[in-house]
Amino acid sequence: MNIVIFGPPGAGKGTQSNLIVKKFNLHQLSTGELLRKEIKDKTKLGQEITSIINDGNLVSDEIVGNIIEKYLSDKTYNSRLIFDGYPRNLIQAKNLDRLLNKYNQKIHVVLKLSVSLETIKKRISERKNLEKRTDDNEKTAIKRFLNYEQNIQPVIDFYKQSNLLKVVNGETSISEISNEISGLIEGIKG
Ligand code: AMP
């Protein structure tokens, strides 16, 4: 099965994706992580996107679309992907649909992690010390949160229409959130 997980920065998408990957034998496709790797490896793309990411802005739909297609076209990951951080706007959601059709796949469930800005600020200041991400400071975190809020509503409506959206309370503990998500996924499998 393919799963989409989204939520504001610091909502726990990465942590929860990791747990789902292990439990259901999926592959995590985190556009944020792949983009950070480009920066770390100092590739041409990495150099192009460094300031965009550090300023808390979104990279172009084309760049992330190309990354997504690379994975969807690879048979190793056929119907085993969890999209972490994609789509982030309606153009990306429609592009994902187009690519899924092209490669004869579909999304089985879309998980939305709901978390308040106060919780996010707290989590990001904790994560800053652990992961040392250059975009984890309060100013950028707020910008990323506002960016998220601004673009995500049409994506939510898009997946509501196709009855795929499940909202998960992201304010509780890692294990509580994980149990809720596992229950939802089991429900779909069964
Ligand atoms: P994340 O790890 O999901 O918080 O993403 C970190 C950063 O990578 C974001 O603030 C964006 O600059 C960039 N990014 C990740 N995914 C996308 C996407 N789907 N579209 C545009 N930019 C993205």
mmCIF file of C-alpha atoms and ligand atoms in Angstrom:
data_model
loop_
_atom_site.group_PDB
_atom_site.id
_atom_site.type_symbol
_atom_site.label_atom_id
_atom_site.label_comp_id
_atom_site.label_asym_id
_atom_site.label_seq_id
_atom_site.Cartn_x
_atom_site.Cartn_y
_atom_site.Cartn_z
ATOM 1 C CA MET A 1 0.000 0.000 0.000
ATOM 2 C CA ASN A 2 0.982 3.620 -0.526
ATOM 3 C CA ILE A 3 0.438 6.149 2.247
ATOM 4 C CA VAL A 4 0.650 9.933 2.385
ATOM 5 C CA ILE A 5 1.487 11.541 5.733
ATOM 6 C CA PHE A 6 1.451 15.258 6.255
ATOM 7 C CA GLY A 7 1.417 17.820 9.016
ATOM 8 C CA PRO A 8 3.258 21.006 9.954
ATOM 9 C CA PRO A 9 7.027 20.973 10.569
ATOM 10 C CA GLY A 10 7.702 19.278 13.891
ATOM 11 C CA ALA A 11 4.410 17.366 13.822
ATOM 12 C CA GLY A 12 6.259 14.058 13.980
ATOM 13 C CA LYS A 13 5.894 12.993 10.328
ATOM 14 C CA GLY A 14 9.414 11.617 10.201
ATOM 15 C CA THR A 15 9.171 9.742 13.501
ATOM 16 C CA GLN A 16 5.803 8.235 12.660
ATOM 17 C CA SER A 17 6.841 7.341 9.096
ATOM 18 C CA ASN A 18 9.826 5.474 10.508
ATOM 19 C CA LEU A 19 7.597 3.421 12.771
ATOM 20 C CA ILE A 20 5.109 2.649 9.982
ATOM 21 C CA VAL A 21 7.926 1.645 7.647
ATOM 22 C CA LYS A 22 9.176 -0.955 10.116
ATOM 23 C CA LYS A 23 5.765 -2.289 11.041
ATOM 24 C CA PHE A 24 4.296 -2.559 7.544
ATOM 25 C CA ASN A 25 7.461 -3.096 5.496
ATOM 26 C CA LEU A 26 7.156 0.087 3.488
ATOM 27 C CA HIS A 27 9.734 2.539 2.139
ATOM 28 C CA GLN A 28 9.877 6.094 3.482
ATOM 29 C CA LEU A 29 10.081 8.797 0.838
ATOM 30 C CA SER A 30 10.863 12.010 2.702
ATOM 31 C CA THR A 31 11.372 14.836 0.214
ATOM 32 C CA GLY A 32 12.855 16.989 3.013
ATOM 33 C CA GLU A 33 15.433 14.332 3.893
ATOM 34 C CA LEU A 34 16.376 13.729 0.260
ATOM 35 C CA LEU A 35 16.776 17.469 -0.311
ATOM 36 C CA ARG A 36 18.929 17.823 2.828
ATOM 37 C CA LYS A 37 21.113 14.990 1.529
ATOM 38 C CA GLU A 38 21.643 16.895 -1.747
ATOM 39 C CA ILE A 39 22.838 19.872 0.316
ATOM 40 C CA LYS A 40 25.105 17.709 2.476
ATOM 41 C CA ASP A 41 26.620 16.052 -0.611
ATOM 42 C CA LYS A 42 27.125 19.504 -2.181
ATOM 43 C CA THR A 43 25.517 18.460 -5.476
ATOM 44 C CA LYS A 44 24.478 21.039 -8.077
ATOM 45 C CA LEU A 45 20.870 20.716 -6.942
ATOM 46 C CA GLY A 46 22.015 20.998 -3.322
ATOM 47 C CA GLN A 47 23.709 24.320 -4.034
ATOM 48 C CA GLU A 48 20.579 25.620 -5.776
ATOM 49 C CA ILE A 49 18.268 24.850 -2.869
ATOM 50 C CA THR A 50 20.422 25.621 0.192
ATOM 51 C CA SER A 51 19.149 29.152 0.812
ATOM 52 C CA ILE A 52 15.538 28.224 -0.050
ATOM 53 C CA ILE A 53 15.511 25.499 2.606
ATOM 54 C CA ASN A 54 17.420 27.517 5.194
ATOM 55 C CA ASP A 55 14.955 30.395 4.772
ATOM 56 C CA GLY A 56 11.998 28.071 5.352
ATOM 57 C CA ASN A 57 10.573 28.391 1.824
ATOM 58 C CA LEU A 58 9.369 25.610 -0.461
ATOM 59 C CA VAL A 59 11.551 24.367 -3.316
ATOM 60 C CA SER A 60 9.935 24.237 -6.765
ATOM 61 C CA ASP A 61 7.171 21.773 -7.566
ATOM 62 C CA GLU A 62 9.275 20.556 -10.487
ATOM 63 C CA ILE A 63 12.269 19.601 -8.326
ATOM 64 C CA VAL A 64 10.216 17.610 -5.830
ATOM 65 C CA GLY A 65 8.069 16.157 -8.655
ATOM 66 C CA ASN A 66 11.203 14.712 -10.270
ATOM 67 C CA ILE A 67 12.231 13.080 -6.988
ATOM 68 C CA ILE A 68 8.790 11.531 -6.569
ATOM 69 C CA GLU A 69 8.743 10.153 -10.117
ATOM 70 C CA LYS A 70 12.135 8.505 -9.594
ATOM 71 C CA TYR A 71 10.649 6.427 -6.765
ATOM 72 C CA LEU A 72 7.251 5.742 -8.326
ATOM 73 C CA SER A 73 8.880 4.452 -11.503
ATOM 74 C CA ASP A 74 11.156 2.092 -9.556
ATOM 75 C CA LYS A 75 9.600 -1.374 -9.232
ATOM 76 C CA THR A 76 11.491 -2.003 -5.962
ATOM 77 C CA TYR A 77 9.084 0.352 -4.250
ATOM 78 C CA ASN A 78 5.924 -0.652 -6.114
ATOM 79 C CA SER A 79 2.956 0.127 -3.807
ATOM 80 C CA ARG A 80 5.278 0.264 -0.778
ATOM 81 C CA LEU A 81 5.789 3.980 -0.365
ATOM 82 C CA ILE A 82 5.030 6.355 2.436
ATOM 83 C CA PHE A 83 5.131 9.919 1.171
ATOM 84 C CA ASP A 84 6.481 12.052 4.019
ATOM 85 C CA GLY A 85 6.265 15.768 3.248
ATOM 86 C CA TYR A 86 4.741 15.450 -0.226
ATOM 87 C CA PRO A 87 2.340 16.764 -1.480
ATOM 88 C CA ARG A 88 2.521 20.195 0.154
ATOM 89 C CA ASN A 89 0.194 22.086 -2.178
ATOM 90 C CA LEU A 90 -2.584 21.349 -4.672
ATOM 91 C CA ILE A 91 -0.289 21.314 -7.706
ATOM 92 C CA GLN A 92 1.813 18.620 -6.036
ATOM 93 C CA ALA A 93 -1.283 16.630 -5.023
ATOM 94 C CA LYS A 94 -2.522 16.640 -8.616
ATOM 95 C CA ASN A 95 0.928 15.771 -9.885
ATOM 96 C CA LEU A 96 1.086 12.841 -7.479
ATOM 97 C CA ASP A 97 -2.261 11.602 -8.797
ATOM 98 C CA ARG A 98 -1.028 11.859 -12.363
ATOM 99 C CA LEU A 99 2.158 9.925 -11.560
ATOM 100 C CA LEU A 100 0.272 7.261 -9.619
ATOM 101 C CA ASN A 101 -1.953 6.710 -12.672
ATOM 102 C CA LYS A 102 1.067 6.605 -14.939
ATOM 103 C CA TYR A 103 2.679 3.854 -12.851
ATOM 104 C CA ASN A 104 -0.577 1.987 -12.115
ATOM 105 C CA GLN A 105 -0.596 2.691 -8.434
ATOM 106 C CA LYS A 106 -2.828 4.455 -5.929
ATOM 107 C CA ILE A 107 -2.890 6.012 -2.479
ATOM 108 C CA HIS A 108 -4.642 3.897 0.139
ATOM 109 C CA VAL A 109 -4.777 6.402 2.970
ATOM 110 C CA VAL A 110 -3.796 9.998 3.720
ATOM 111 C CA LEU A 111 -2.837 10.752 7.322
ATOM 112 C CA LYS A 112 -2.975 14.304 8.575
ATOM 113 C CA LEU A 113 -1.170 14.980 11.853
ATOM 114 C CA SER A 114 -2.804 17.921 13.636
ATOM 115 C CA VAL A 115 -0.565 19.902 15.986
ATOM 116 C CA SER A 116 -0.751 23.465 17.371
ATOM 117 C CA LEU A 117 1.901 26.107 16.716
ATOM 118 C CA GLU A 118 2.779 26.190 20.440
ATOM 119 C CA THR A 119 3.614 22.463 20.449
ATOM 120 C CA ILE A 120 5.600 22.849 17.246
ATOM 121 C CA LYS A 121 7.787 25.615 18.656
ATOM 122 C CA LYS A 122 8.522 23.418 21.668
ATOM 123 C CA ARG A 123 9.338 20.321 19.591
ATOM 124 C CA ILE A 124 11.513 22.208 17.145
ATOM 125 C CA SER A 125 13.592 23.763 19.902
ATOM 126 C CA GLU A 126 14.117 20.242 21.332
ATOM 127 C CA ARG A 127 14.925 18.751 17.901
ATOM 128 C CA LYS A 128 17.406 21.544 17.173
ATOM 129 C CA ASN A 129 19.805 20.088 19.739
ATOM 130 C CA LEU A 130 19.382 16.527 18.492
ATOM 131 C CA GLU A 131 19.379 16.769 14.695
ATOM 132 C CA LYS A 132 21.246 20.056 14.135
ATOM 133 C CA ARG A 133 19.076 21.032 11.144
ATOM 134 C CA THR A 134 19.937 24.463 9.792
ATOM 135 C CA ASP A 135 16.222 25.274 9.313
ATOM 136 C CA ASP A 136 15.285 24.455 12.930
ATOM 137 C CA ASN A 137 15.116 27.841 14.615
ATOM 138 C CA GLU A 138 12.020 29.586 15.906
ATOM 139 C CA LYS A 139 11.846 32.217 13.172
ATOM 140 C CA THR A 140 12.143 29.673 10.346
ATOM 141 C CA ALA A 141 9.853 27.236 12.145
ATOM 142 C CA ILE A 142 7.088 29.848 12.263
ATOM 143 C CA LYS A 143 7.634 30.630 8.591
ATOM 144 C CA ARG A 144 7.473 26.935 7.685
ATOM 145 C CA PHE A 145 4.311 26.566 9.769
ATOM 146 C CA LEU A 146 2.641 29.534 8.021
ATOM 147 C CA ASN A 147 3.765 28.215 4.637
ATOM 148 C CA TYR A 148 2.213 24.885 5.501
ATOM 149 C CA GLU A 149 -1.079 26.446 6.663
ATOM 150 C CA GLN A 150 -1.277 28.614 3.581
ATOM 151 C CA ASN A 151 -0.893 25.797 1.082
ATOM 152 C CA ILE A 152 -2.387 22.746 2.731
ATOM 153 C CA GLN A 153 -6.137 23.474 2.836
ATOM 154 C CA PRO A 154 -6.734 22.681 -0.871
ATOM 155 C CA VAL A 155 -4.747 19.460 -0.382
ATOM 156 C CA ILE A 156 -6.970 18.515 2.561
ATOM 157 C CA ASP A 157 -10.102 19.232 0.491
ATOM 158 C CA PHE A 158 -8.678 17.240 -2.428
ATOM 159 C CA TYR A 159 -8.197 14.102 -0.312
ATOM 160 C CA LYS A 160 -11.464 14.586 1.563
ATOM 161 C CA GLN A 161 -13.273 14.413 -1.756
ATOM 162 C CA SER A 162 -11.750 11.031 -2.494
ATOM 163 C CA ASN A 163 -12.514 9.810 1.042
ATOM 164 C CA LEU A 164 -8.860 9.073 1.783
ATOM 165 C CA LEU A 165 -8.234 11.566 4.581
ATOM 166 C CA LYS A 166 -7.792 10.490 8.207
ATOM 167 C CA VAL A 167 -7.007 13.142 10.822
ATOM 168 C CA VAL A 168 -4.750 12.043 13.678
ATOM 169 C CA ASN A 169 -4.248 14.022 16.887
ATOM 170 C CA GLY A 170 -0.509 14.755 16.847
ATOM 171 C CA GLU A 171 -0.454 16.324 20.316
ATOM 172 C CA THR A 172 -0.259 13.023 22.226
ATOM 173 C CA SER A 173 2.795 10.803 22.827
ATOM 174 C CA ILE A 174 4.790 9.080 20.075
ATOM 175 C CA SER A 175 3.413 5.659 21.026
ATOM 176 C CA GLU A 176 -0.191 6.858 21.287
ATOM 177 C CA ILE A 177 -0.001 8.477 17.866
ATOM 178 C CA SER A 178 1.665 5.391 16.449
ATOM 179 C CA ASN A 179 -1.042 3.108 17.861
ATOM 180 C CA GLU A 180 -3.752 5.262 16.361
ATOM 181 C CA ILE A 181 -2.045 5.250 12.963
ATOM 182 C CA SER A 182 -1.437 1.491 13.064
ATOM 183 C CA GLY A 183 -5.129 0.943 13.820
ATOM 184 C CA LEU A 184 -6.112 3.047 10.830
ATOM 185 C CA ILE A 185 -3.747 1.190 8.510
ATOM 186 C CA GLU A 186 -4.858 -2.222 9.806
ATOM 187 C CA GLY A 187 -8.445 -1.153 9.143
ATOM 188 C CA ILE A 188 -7.619 -0.452 5.538
ATOM 189 C CA LYS A 189 -5.670 -3.662 5.037
ATOM 190 C CA GLY A 190 -8.444 -5.739 6.556
HETATM 191 P P1 AMP B 1 10.633 18.638 5.909
HETATM 192 O O1 AMP B 1 11.791 17.746 6.263
HETATM 193 O O2 AMP B 1 9.467 17.879 5.343
HETATM 194 O O3 AMP B 1 10.239 19.539 7.058
HETATM 195 O O4 AMP B 1 11.134 19.594 4.729
HETATM 196 C C1 AMP B 1 12.211 20.483 4.914
HETATM 197 C C2 AMP B 1 12.241 21.518 3.797
HETATM 198 O O5 AMP B 1 12.442 20.865 2.532
HETATM 199 C C3 AMP B 1 10.971 22.328 3.625
HETATM 200 O O6 AMP B 1 10.907 23.457 4.489
HETATM 201 C C4 AMP B 1 11.085 22.748 2.152
HETATM 202 O O7 AMP B 1 12.014 23.794 1.987
HETATM 203 C C5 AMP B 1 11.689 21.501 1.503
HETATM 204 N N1 AMP B 1 10.637 20.561 1.039
HETATM 205 C C6 AMP B 1 10.385 19.303 1.514
HETATM 206 N N2 AMP B 1 9.342 18.732 0.880
HETATM 207 C C7 AMP B 1 8.919 19.655 -0.021
HETATM 208 C C8 AMP B 1 7.848 19.679 -0.967
HETATM 209 N N3 AMP B 1 7.009 18.647 -1.117
HETATM 210 N N4 AMP B 1 7.724 20.789 -1.738
HETATM 211 C C9 AMP B 1 8.557 21.846 -1.619
HETATM 212 N N5 AMP B 1 9.554 21.904 -0.726
HETATM 213 C C10 AMP B 1 9.749 20.821 0.070
#
